[in-house]
Amino acid sequence: MTTKRPAFLMIPGIIAIAFLVIPLLALISDAPWSAFSGILSSPTALDALRLSLITSVVATIVATLVGAPLAWLLARDSLPGTRLIRALVIVPLLLPPVVSGVALLSAFGRRGLIGGAIYDATRWQFPFSTAGVVLAGTFVAMPFLVITLEGAFRSQDREIEEAAAVDGATPRMIFLRITLPLVLPALLAGITLTWARAIGEFGATITFAGNLEGTTQTMPLAVYTALESDRDSAVALSIMLLVVAVAILVSLRGYYLPTRTDRTTR
Amino acid sequence: MLARILPPVMAAVIAIAITAPHARADNRPNPYVRSIPASTITVSAAASLTDVFPVIAKAFTKRYPQLQVTFNFGSSNSLVEQIRAGAPVDILATADEASMWRATGANLTGTPILFARNTMAIATPRGNPAKITGLADLKNPTVTVAVCAPQVPCGRLAAELFAKNSLTVTPVTREVDVRSVVGKVIADQVDAGIVYSTDVKAFPNDLTGVSIPSTNNVVTNYPIATVNESRNAQAAKAFVAYVRYSSSAQRILRAWGFSTPW
């Protein structure tokens, strides 16, 4: 089987490849190799990496625990105004992250709608805390999980569920034993996207949670701060994030990137 | 070189400008002003100059009607990095001498001249809800304080300020430029922020300043220089000279709370 490769598609396609790949190669070529291990083992880098991993994983878990049920409700039109709700929950995906940060402040800042009550009662606030970083990550990343999973639920074959219901299975059993396993590849893809978005989060985090080493300074914030004085550190930290991203892509390629067999069975 | 040549040249320009302040209206434009070709100059300036520089630029373009001025505000270090990376900028004005020296040392700018001085102040949200009375209150752990990151001038100055007063302050955030600290204070997200005195003056309705006695305070001098890669060198020199030597620019700087380094 040979595929025709018309020039009018090939040329833009190759431009796209070059455009997406050259900056990454340039970043790697800029790496301060001799100083690399020193930079990455500095307390600033280790704190930032630890914080990024913890907050992005927690944000992904929270997004999955509440986002997956929402995706199901949207897919089955179980809520009044499904279309409006779907549009609303996707808005954070389209907002510039800094706007999300401002919105989070209005809601959860110490003078915010909800944050104000929390602060008055407990003297505790989300901003400047690690919980604030998780909140920002969850807010910007959850829409990825919801839209990925909703599509999968929607295109699902309902016959098996109906058969199970006829045989007396409870809705909870049907969801956990049949519906969820059937969308597992989409769930994993959604989780990956959500996690990738959360670990890359910058604008909402610096706006809402601030920038303090060990508490709210995640990897992207550390890169941005390092750029102020030490470009080598910024490049080394950036490469570290790049490696993390590629590692995840490779480890999940079976689920996330369709393989040839997947394509033929579809 | 620039610093040696400019004062006499500008003294002449200013003399002409003073004797013919409405050159254009008089239909007697002064020859130096006219000799600069029409162009747009880009000024990279420290975040703490965000309010005052546009006002100076307005006065400048009144004198040089053929020129336009656009701004690129940010932390002094990031401005230097941008120029190092080839940003098309004509003038650099930083909030401390150290960051300017990094640019001059790398042969990115002409000889800098100092044009203004600033001191630090405590900014609190309007009405000072946490009732901060002085630096000593900031070490109280229940008081939330925002400062700049140590990588940028206002952060270095904040650290210097705390050290000078033997205070241990644990900030809740270290922002990458002073305007981010101002923003956090105005939004009442923190009880206090260490900012420049001029920032407090720039937001009389949104901030309540707590001044720091001069014996306990620290100062920073603002240098300005033309960028070597500038394609509008003549216009750039005119702007630098205007900021440093014109009485109007210096009057505007003082009105915004800056003092003089000389």
XYZ file of N, CA, C and O in Angstrom, chain A residues 70 74 82-94 139-140 142-144 146-147 150:
92
model
N -18.884 14.220 35.960
C -19.491 15.296 35.177
C -19.534 14.920 33.694
O -20.540 15.144 33.008
N -22.883 14.737 31.414
C -23.024 15.526 30.178
C -23.292 14.606 28.988
O -24.135 14.885 28.141
N -27.748 20.830 29.342
C -26.453 20.192 29.092
C -25.536 21.042 28.229
O -24.358 21.202 28.532
N -26.120 21.584 27.154
C -25.271 22.343 26.216
C -24.653 23.559 26.893
O -23.479 23.857 26.716
N -25.457 24.266 27.687
C -24.946 25.453 28.372
C -23.858 25.051 29.368
O -22.794 25.673 29.435
N -24.123 23.986 30.128
C -23.147 23.555 31.134
C -21.850 23.143 30.450
O -20.757 23.505 30.898
N -21.977 22.413 29.338
C -20.765 21.977 28.649
C -19.958 23.197 28.201
O -18.736 23.253 28.372
N -20.650 24.179 27.668
C -19.946 25.385 27.223
C -19.253 26.067 28.401
O -18.090 26.457 28.314
N -19.960 26.158 29.537
C -19.399 26.867 30.695
C -18.158 26.168 31.242
O -17.179 26.816 31.586
N -18.207 24.821 31.326
C -17.073 24.143 31.956
C -15.864 24.086 31.028
O -14.763 23.787 31.480
N -16.062 24.406 29.763
C -14.916 24.407 28.847
C -14.258 25.793 28.795
O -13.129 25.929 28.349
N -14.957 26.802 29.321
C -14.408 28.166 29.266
C -12.977 28.267 29.811
O -12.121 28.877 29.175
N -12.663 27.647 30.973
C -11.282 27.777 31.479
C -10.223 27.310 30.482
O -9.082 27.749 30.533
N -10.625 26.432 29.569
C -9.701 25.933 28.545
C -9.333 27.048 27.566
O -8.246 27.074 27.011
N -10.279 27.941 27.354
C -10.087 28.977 26.332
C -9.559 30.275 26.921
O -9.055 31.127 26.208
N -8.313 23.956 38.140
C -9.221 24.834 37.398
C -8.883 24.854 35.909
O -9.767 24.749 35.059
N -7.618 25.002 35.593
C -7.267 25.134 34.178
C -7.218 23.779 33.470
O -7.353 23.715 32.248
N -8.953 20.651 34.397
C -10.107 19.742 34.417
C -10.898 19.711 33.103
O -11.360 18.640 32.697
N -11.059 20.841 32.418
C -11.814 20.779 31.156
C -11.253 19.755 30.166
O -12.029 19.146 29.416
N -9.933 19.537 30.179
C -9.345 18.549 29.274
C -9.905 17.167 29.575
O -10.219 16.393 28.672
N -12.766 16.481 31.129
C -14.210 16.428 30.869
C -14.476 16.249 29.377
O -15.244 15.373 28.984
N -13.823 17.030 28.521
C -14.172 16.912 27.097
C -13.657 15.603 26.492
O -14.319 15.003 25.666
N -16.054 12.856 27.916
C -17.443 12.981 27.481
C -17.609 12.413 26.074
O -18.567 11.689 25.787
